[in-house]
């Protein structure tokens, strides 16, 4: 890895192609997360049709306006794309054998519209979570608001290794359903939103170095509802854990 200084305190990182590909394939070889795909164009067309069915159903039951349906519909003549995987180098870890953060760009894919809609519907659930932190300023304020801590108290931080691809579909969707059922005002039926989430999670097809893969576990960094989904899952996990302590 070569790091070049740039203006305003930023830097440019140059990652050698061979090292980049080696790191990518080290991750893609994990059969618990990724699988090979016998790709053909009918796959994307079928997913685009499924996208349209999901939104047409909402419109027919009065949960979408005509204008919204037009926005979320994928036109038959419009070509849809496979996701594109790339790595972000984690140079804060080390400068040799650099680990990479896998990102799958969801732009132009058949699941992009559904993911965007889910993100808008699920954000209120995320923001109402007990462990939700809006930003660094919000975190600092929460620390300042801690009262009556004993002198022996220890503040602890923890990190989940590879959170996004580590959330099992079954467990993640179960948590999502539970949280959706707790809503005071149900603007869109729970079953529809869970079905949409399943559609996004199970159809993450992407291309890397000319090969087509599918992510079969967790959610991909790069799809719009992933951060919201992951935060909801972790809030439930943390709440359940703390209740046992």
PDB file of N, CA, C and O in Angstrom, residues 102-147:
ATOM      1  N   UNK A 102     -15.591  -5.146   2.330  1.00  0.00           N
ATOM      2  CA  UNK A 102     -16.309  -5.395   1.082  1.00  0.00           C
ATOM      3  C   UNK A 102     -17.569  -4.541   0.960  1.00  0.00           C
ATOM      4  O   UNK A 102     -18.387  -4.493   1.878  1.00  0.00           O
ATOM      5  N   UNK A 103     -17.695  -3.869  -0.147  1.00  0.00           N
ATOM      6  CA  UNK A 103     -18.877  -3.053  -0.437  1.00  0.00           C
ATOM      7  C   UNK A 103     -19.470  -3.541  -1.753  1.00  0.00           C
ATOM      8  O   UNK A 103     -18.733  -3.787  -2.712  1.00  0.00           O
ATOM      9  N   UNK A 104     -20.774  -3.712  -1.793  1.00  0.00           N
ATOM     10  CA  UNK A 104     -21.460  -4.073  -3.032  1.00  0.00           C
ATOM     11  C   UNK A 104     -22.372  -2.915  -3.414  1.00  0.00           C
ATOM     12  O   UNK A 104     -23.387  -2.676  -2.768  1.00  0.00           O
ATOM     13  N   UNK A 105     -21.981  -2.182  -4.442  1.00  0.00           N
ATOM     14  CA  UNK A 105     -22.799  -1.063  -4.902  1.00  0.00           C
ATOM     15  C   UNK A 105     -24.129  -1.588  -5.427  1.00  0.00           C
ATOM     16  O   UNK A 105     -24.175  -2.463  -6.291  1.00  0.00           O
ATOM     17  N   UNK A 106     -25.204  -1.046  -4.887  1.00  0.00           N
ATOM     18  CA  UNK A 106     -26.560  -1.490  -5.223  1.00  0.00           C
ATOM     19  C   UNK A 106     -27.190  -0.639  -6.322  1.00  0.00           C
ATOM     20  O   UNK A 106     -28.332  -0.863  -6.715  1.00  0.00           O
ATOM     21  N   UNK A 107     -26.440   0.335  -6.840  1.00  0.00           N
ATOM     22  CA  UNK A 107     -27.004   1.288  -7.813  1.00  0.00           C
ATOM     23  C   UNK A 107     -27.436   0.582  -9.094  1.00  0.00           C
ATOM     24  O   UNK A 107     -26.659  -0.146  -9.699  1.00  0.00           O
ATOM     25  N   UNK A 108     -28.679   0.811  -9.478  1.00  0.00           N
ATOM     26  CA  UNK A 108     -29.184   0.273 -10.730  1.00  0.00           C
ATOM     27  C   UNK A 108     -29.570  -1.184 -10.703  1.00  0.00           C
ATOM     28  O   UNK A 108     -29.914  -1.762 -11.738  1.00  0.00           O
ATOM     29  N   UNK A 109     -29.534  -1.808  -9.520  1.00  0.00           N
ATOM     30  CA  UNK A 109     -29.902  -3.221  -9.425  1.00  0.00           C
ATOM     31  C   UNK A 109     -31.414  -3.369  -9.209  1.00  0.00           C
ATOM     32  O   UNK A 109     -32.092  -2.414  -8.814  1.00  0.00           O
ATOM     33  N   UNK A 110     -31.965  -4.567  -9.425  1.00  0.00           N
ATOM     34  CA  UNK A 110     -33.405  -4.772  -9.237  1.00  0.00           C
ATOM     35  C   UNK A 110     -33.875  -4.628  -7.789  1.00  0.00           C
ATOM     36  O   UNK A 110     -35.071  -4.505  -7.547  1.00  0.00           O
ATOM     37  N   UNK A 111     -32.955  -4.666  -6.831  1.00  0.00           N
ATOM     38  CA  UNK A 111     -33.362  -4.537  -5.423  1.00  0.00           C
ATOM     39  C   UNK A 111     -33.156  -3.129  -4.877  1.00  0.00           C
ATOM     40  O   UNK A 111     -33.489  -2.864  -3.727  1.00  0.00           O
ATOM     41  N   UNK A 112     -32.620  -2.215  -5.696  1.00  0.00           N
ATOM     42  CA  UNK A 112     -32.306  -0.870  -5.196  1.00  0.00           C
ATOM     43  C   UNK A 112     -33.550  -0.130  -4.719  1.00  0.00           C
ATOM     44  O   UNK A 112     -33.549   0.502  -3.655  1.00  0.00           O
ATOM     45  N   UNK A 113     -34.637  -0.185  -5.494  1.00  0.00           N
ATOM     46  CA  UNK A 113     -35.852   0.557  -5.142  1.00  0.00           C
ATOM     47  C   UNK A 113     -36.471   0.020  -3.849  1.00  0.00           C
ATOM     48  O   UNK A 113     -36.909   0.793  -2.989  1.00  0.00           O
ATOM     49  N   UNK A 114     -36.518  -1.301  -3.731  1.00  0.00           N
ATOM     50  CA  UNK A 114     -37.092  -1.903  -2.527  1.00  0.00           C
ATOM     51  C   UNK A 114     -36.260  -1.527  -1.310  1.00  0.00           C
ATOM     52  O   UNK A 114     -36.791  -1.194  -0.245  1.00  0.00           O
ATOM     53  N   UNK A 115     -34.937  -1.572  -1.461  1.00  0.00           N
ATOM     54  CA  UNK A 115     -34.046  -1.228  -0.348  1.00  0.00           C
ATOM     55  C   UNK A 115     -34.241   0.221   0.075  1.00  0.00           C
ATOM     56  O   UNK A 115     -34.249   0.537   1.276  1.00  0.00           O
ATOM     57  N   UNK A 116     -34.412   1.107  -0.890  1.00  0.00           N
ATOM     58  CA  UNK A 116     -34.637   2.520  -0.585  1.00  0.00           C
ATOM     59  C   UNK A 116     -35.954   2.715   0.167  1.00  0.00           C
ATOM     60  O   UNK A 116     -36.026   3.471   1.150  1.00  0.00           O
ATOM     61  N   UNK A 117     -36.997   2.027  -0.280  1.00  0.00           N
ATOM     62  CA  UNK A 117     -38.306   2.128   0.374  1.00  0.00           C
ATOM     63  C   UNK A 117     -38.233   1.590   1.808  1.00  0.00           C
ATOM     64  O   UNK A 117     -38.758   2.201   2.750  1.00  0.00           O
ATOM     65  N   UNK A 118     -37.566   0.455   1.974  1.00  0.00           N
ATOM     66  CA  UNK A 118     -37.416  -0.123   3.306  1.00  0.00           C
ATOM     67  C   UNK A 118     -36.689   0.830   4.244  1.00  0.00           C
ATOM     68  O   UNK A 118     -37.072   0.987   5.410  1.00  0.00           O
ATOM     69  N   UNK A 119     -35.649   1.455   3.742  1.00  0.00           N
ATOM     70  CA  UNK A 119     -34.876   2.376   4.575  1.00  0.00           C
ATOM     71  C   UNK A 119     -35.761   3.488   5.125  1.00  0.00           C
ATOM     72  O   UNK A 119     -35.676   3.839   6.303  1.00  0.00           O
ATOM     73  N   UNK A 120     -36.638   4.015   4.278  1.00  0.00           N
ATOM     74  CA  UNK A 120     -37.521   5.105   4.718  1.00  0.00           C
ATOM     75  C   UNK A 120     -38.541   4.618   5.745  1.00  0.00           C
ATOM     76  O   UNK A 120     -38.926   5.363   6.650  1.00  0.00           O
ATOM     77  N   UNK A 121     -38.981   3.369   5.623  1.00  0.00           N
ATOM     78  CA  UNK A 121     -39.982   2.825   6.527  1.00  0.00           C
ATOM     79  C   UNK A 121     -39.391   2.373   7.866  1.00  0.00           C
ATOM     80  O   UNK A 121     -40.064   2.426   8.899  1.00  0.00           O
ATOM     81  N   UNK A 122     -38.131   1.941   7.847  1.00  0.00           N
ATOM     82  CA  UNK A 122     -37.538   1.352   9.042  1.00  0.00           C
ATOM     83  C   UNK A 122     -36.745   2.332   9.895  1.00  0.00           C
ATOM     84  O   UNK A 122     -36.454   2.048  11.061  1.00  0.00           O
ATOM     85  N   UNK A 123     -36.386   3.489   9.351  1.00  0.00           N
ATOM     86  CA  UNK A 123     -35.586   4.438  10.117  1.00  0.00           C
ATOM     87  C   UNK A 123     -36.226   4.841  11.442  1.00  0.00           C
ATOM     88  O   UNK A 123     -35.528   4.952  12.457  1.00  0.00           O
ATOM     89  N   UNK A 124     -37.544   5.082  11.499  1.00  0.00           N
ATOM     90  CA  UNK A 124     -38.145   5.414  12.792  1.00  0.00           C
ATOM     91  C   UNK A 124     -37.947   4.312  13.834  1.00  0.00           C
ATOM     92  O   UNK A 124     -37.761   4.596  15.019  1.00  0.00           O
ATOM     93  N   UNK A 125     -37.979   3.046  13.405  1.00  0.00           N
ATOM     94  CA  UNK A 125     -37.742   1.943  14.339  1.00  0.00           C
ATOM     95  C   UNK A 125     -36.317   2.007  14.877  1.00  0.00           C
ATOM     96  O   UNK A 125     -36.083   1.815  16.074  1.00  0.00           O
ATOM     97  N   UNK A 126     -35.379   2.259  13.980  1.00  0.00           N
ATOM     98  CA  UNK A 126     -33.984   2.355  14.390  1.00  0.00           C
ATOM     99  C   UNK A 126     -33.786   3.502  15.374  1.00  0.00           C
ATOM    100  O   UNK A 126     -33.126   3.344  16.418  1.00  0.00           O
ATOM    101  N   UNK A 127     -34.352   4.652  15.082  1.00  0.00           N
ATOM    102  CA  UNK A 127     -34.148   5.841  15.911  1.00  0.00           C
ATOM    103  C   UNK A 127     -34.809   5.716  17.279  1.00  0.00           C
ATOM    104  O   UNK A 127     -34.402   6.395  18.222  1.00  0.00           O
ATOM    105  N   UNK A 128     -35.804   4.843  17.389  1.00  0.00           N
ATOM    106  CA  UNK A 128     -36.465   4.627  18.678  1.00  0.00           C
ATOM    107  C   UNK A 128     -35.778   3.547  19.511  1.00  0.00           C
ATOM    108  O   UNK A 128     -36.204   3.274  20.634  1.00  0.00           O
ATOM    109  N   UNK A 129     -34.745   2.954  18.974  1.00  0.00           N
ATOM    110  CA  UNK A 129     -34.042   1.896  19.697  1.00  0.00           C
ATOM    111  C   UNK A 129     -33.320   2.428  20.923  1.00  0.00           C
ATOM    112  O   UNK A 129     -32.859   3.565  20.961  1.00  0.00           O
ATOM    113  N   UNK A 130     -33.191   1.588  21.944  1.00  0.00           N
ATOM    114  CA  UNK A 130     -32.548   1.992  23.193  1.00  0.00           C
ATOM    115  C   UNK A 130     -31.069   2.327  23.001  1.00  0.00           C
ATOM    116  O   UNK A 130     -30.514   3.150  23.727  1.00  0.00           O
ATOM    117  N   UNK A 131     -30.430   1.670  22.051  1.00  0.00           N
ATOM    118  CA  UNK A 131     -28.986   1.875  21.872  1.00  0.00           C
ATOM    119  C   UNK A 131     -28.673   2.811  20.706  1.00  0.00           C
ATOM    120  O   UNK A 131     -27.509   2.942  20.327  1.00  0.00           O
ATOM    121  N   UNK A 132     -29.696   3.460  20.155  1.00  0.00           N
ATOM    122  CA  UNK A 132     -29.475   4.319  18.984  1.00  0.00           C
ATOM    123  C   UNK A 132     -28.630   5.549  19.341  1.00  0.00           C
ATOM    124  O   UNK A 132     -28.902   6.234  20.322  1.00  0.00           O
ATOM    125  N   UNK A 133     -27.609   5.801  18.546  1.00  0.00           N
ATOM    126  CA  UNK A 133     -26.776   6.997  18.683  1.00  0.00           C
ATOM    127  C   UNK A 133     -26.768   7.710  17.340  1.00  0.00           C
ATOM    128  O   UNK A 133     -26.377   7.122  16.324  1.00  0.00           O
ATOM    129  N   UNK A 134     -27.197   8.946  17.331  1.00  0.00           N
ATOM    130  CA  UNK A 134     -27.344   9.688  16.072  1.00  0.00           C
ATOM    131  C   UNK A 134     -25.996  10.020  15.442  1.00  0.00           C
ATOM    132  O   UNK A 134     -25.789   9.842  14.248  1.00  0.00           O
ATOM    133  N   UNK A 135     -25.078  10.528  16.266  1.00  0.00           N
ATOM    134  CA  UNK A 135     -23.770  10.925  15.761  1.00  0.00           C
ATOM    135  C   UNK A 135     -22.818  11.084  16.949  1.00  0.00           C
ATOM    136  O   UNK A 135     -23.177  10.782  18.096  1.00  0.00           O
ATOM    137  N   UNK A 136     -21.610  11.576  16.682  1.00  0.00           N
ATOM    138  CA  UNK A 136     -20.617  11.712  17.752  1.00  0.00           C
ATOM    139  C   UNK A 136     -21.082  12.665  18.849  1.00  0.00           C
ATOM    140  O   UNK A 136     -20.879  12.427  20.040  1.00  0.00           O
ATOM    141  N   UNK A 137     -21.715  13.768  18.442  1.00  0.00           N
ATOM    142  CA  UNK A 137     -22.213  14.727  19.427  1.00  0.00           C
ATOM    143  C   UNK A 137     -23.265  14.114  20.336  1.00  0.00           C
ATOM    144  O   UNK A 137     -23.287  14.370  21.554  1.00  0.00           O
ATOM    145  N   UNK A 138     -24.133  13.297  19.756  1.00  0.00           N
ATOM    146  CA  UNK A 138     -25.172  12.620  20.529  1.00  0.00           C
ATOM    147  C   UNK A 138     -24.544  11.651  21.525  1.00  0.00           C
ATOM    148  O   UNK A 138     -24.973  11.545  22.678  1.00  0.00           O
ATOM    149  N   UNK A 139     -23.493  10.958  21.096  1.00  0.00           N
ATOM    150  CA  UNK A 139     -22.792  10.023  21.981  1.00  0.00           C
ATOM    151  C   UNK A 139     -22.157  10.756  23.170  1.00  0.00           C
ATOM    152  O   UNK A 139     -22.279  10.332  24.321  1.00  0.00           O
ATOM    153  N   UNK A 140     -21.494  11.880  22.875  1.00  0.00           N
ATOM    154  CA  UNK A 140     -20.849  12.652  23.946  1.00  0.00           C
ATOM    155  C   UNK A 140     -21.885  13.128  24.958  1.00  0.00           C
ATOM    156  O   UNK A 140     -21.662  13.097  26.169  1.00  0.00           O
ATOM    157  N   UNK A 141     -23.047  13.574  24.461  1.00  0.00           N
ATOM    158  CA  UNK A 141     -24.091  14.049  25.354  1.00  0.00           C
ATOM    159  C   UNK A 141     -24.623  12.925  26.230  1.00  0.00           C
ATOM    160  O   UNK A 141     -24.892  13.127  27.426  1.00  0.00           O
ATOM    161  N   UNK A 142     -24.768  11.738  25.645  1.00  0.00           N
ATOM    162  CA  UNK A 142     -25.244  10.588  26.433  1.00  0.00           C
ATOM    163  C   UNK A 142     -24.246  10.252  27.537  1.00  0.00           C
ATOM    164  O   UNK A 142     -24.644   9.905  28.663  1.00  0.00           O
ATOM    165  N   UNK A 143     -22.962  10.344  27.241  1.00  0.00           N
ATOM    166  CA  UNK A 143     -21.943  10.080  28.261  1.00  0.00           C
ATOM    167  C   UNK A 143     -22.037  11.120  29.381  1.00  0.00           C
ATOM    168  O   UNK A 143     -21.949  10.800  30.568  1.00  0.00           O
ATOM    169  N   UNK A 144     -22.239  12.382  29.005  1.00  0.00           N
ATOM    170  CA  UNK A 144     -22.350  13.447  29.997  1.00  0.00           C
ATOM    171  C   UNK A 144     -23.580  13.262  30.892  1.00  0.00           C
ATOM    172  O   UNK A 144     -23.585  13.681  32.056  1.00  0.00           O
ATOM    173  N   UNK A 145     -24.618  12.645  30.336  1.00  0.00           N
ATOM    174  CA  UNK A 145     -25.866  12.487  31.080  1.00  0.00           C
ATOM    175  C   UNK A 145     -25.861  11.305  32.042  1.00  0.00           C
ATOM    176  O   UNK A 145     -26.809  11.116  32.807  1.00  0.00           O
ATOM    177  N   UNK A 146     -24.806  10.492  31.993  1.00  0.00           N
ATOM    178  CA  UNK A 146     -24.720   9.366  32.922  1.00  0.00           C
ATOM    179  C   UNK A 146     -24.577   9.893  34.353  1.00  0.00           C
ATOM    180  O   UNK A 146     -23.704  10.700  34.645  1.00  0.00           O
ATOM    181  N   UNK A 147     -25.414   9.419  35.246  1.00  0.00           N
ATOM    182  CA  UNK A 147     -25.414   9.906  36.625  1.00  0.00           C
ATOM    183  C   UNK A 147     -25.211   8.745  37.600  1.00  0.00           C
ATOM    184  O   UNK A 147     -25.556   7.593  37.314  1.00  0.00           O
TER     185      UNK A 147
END
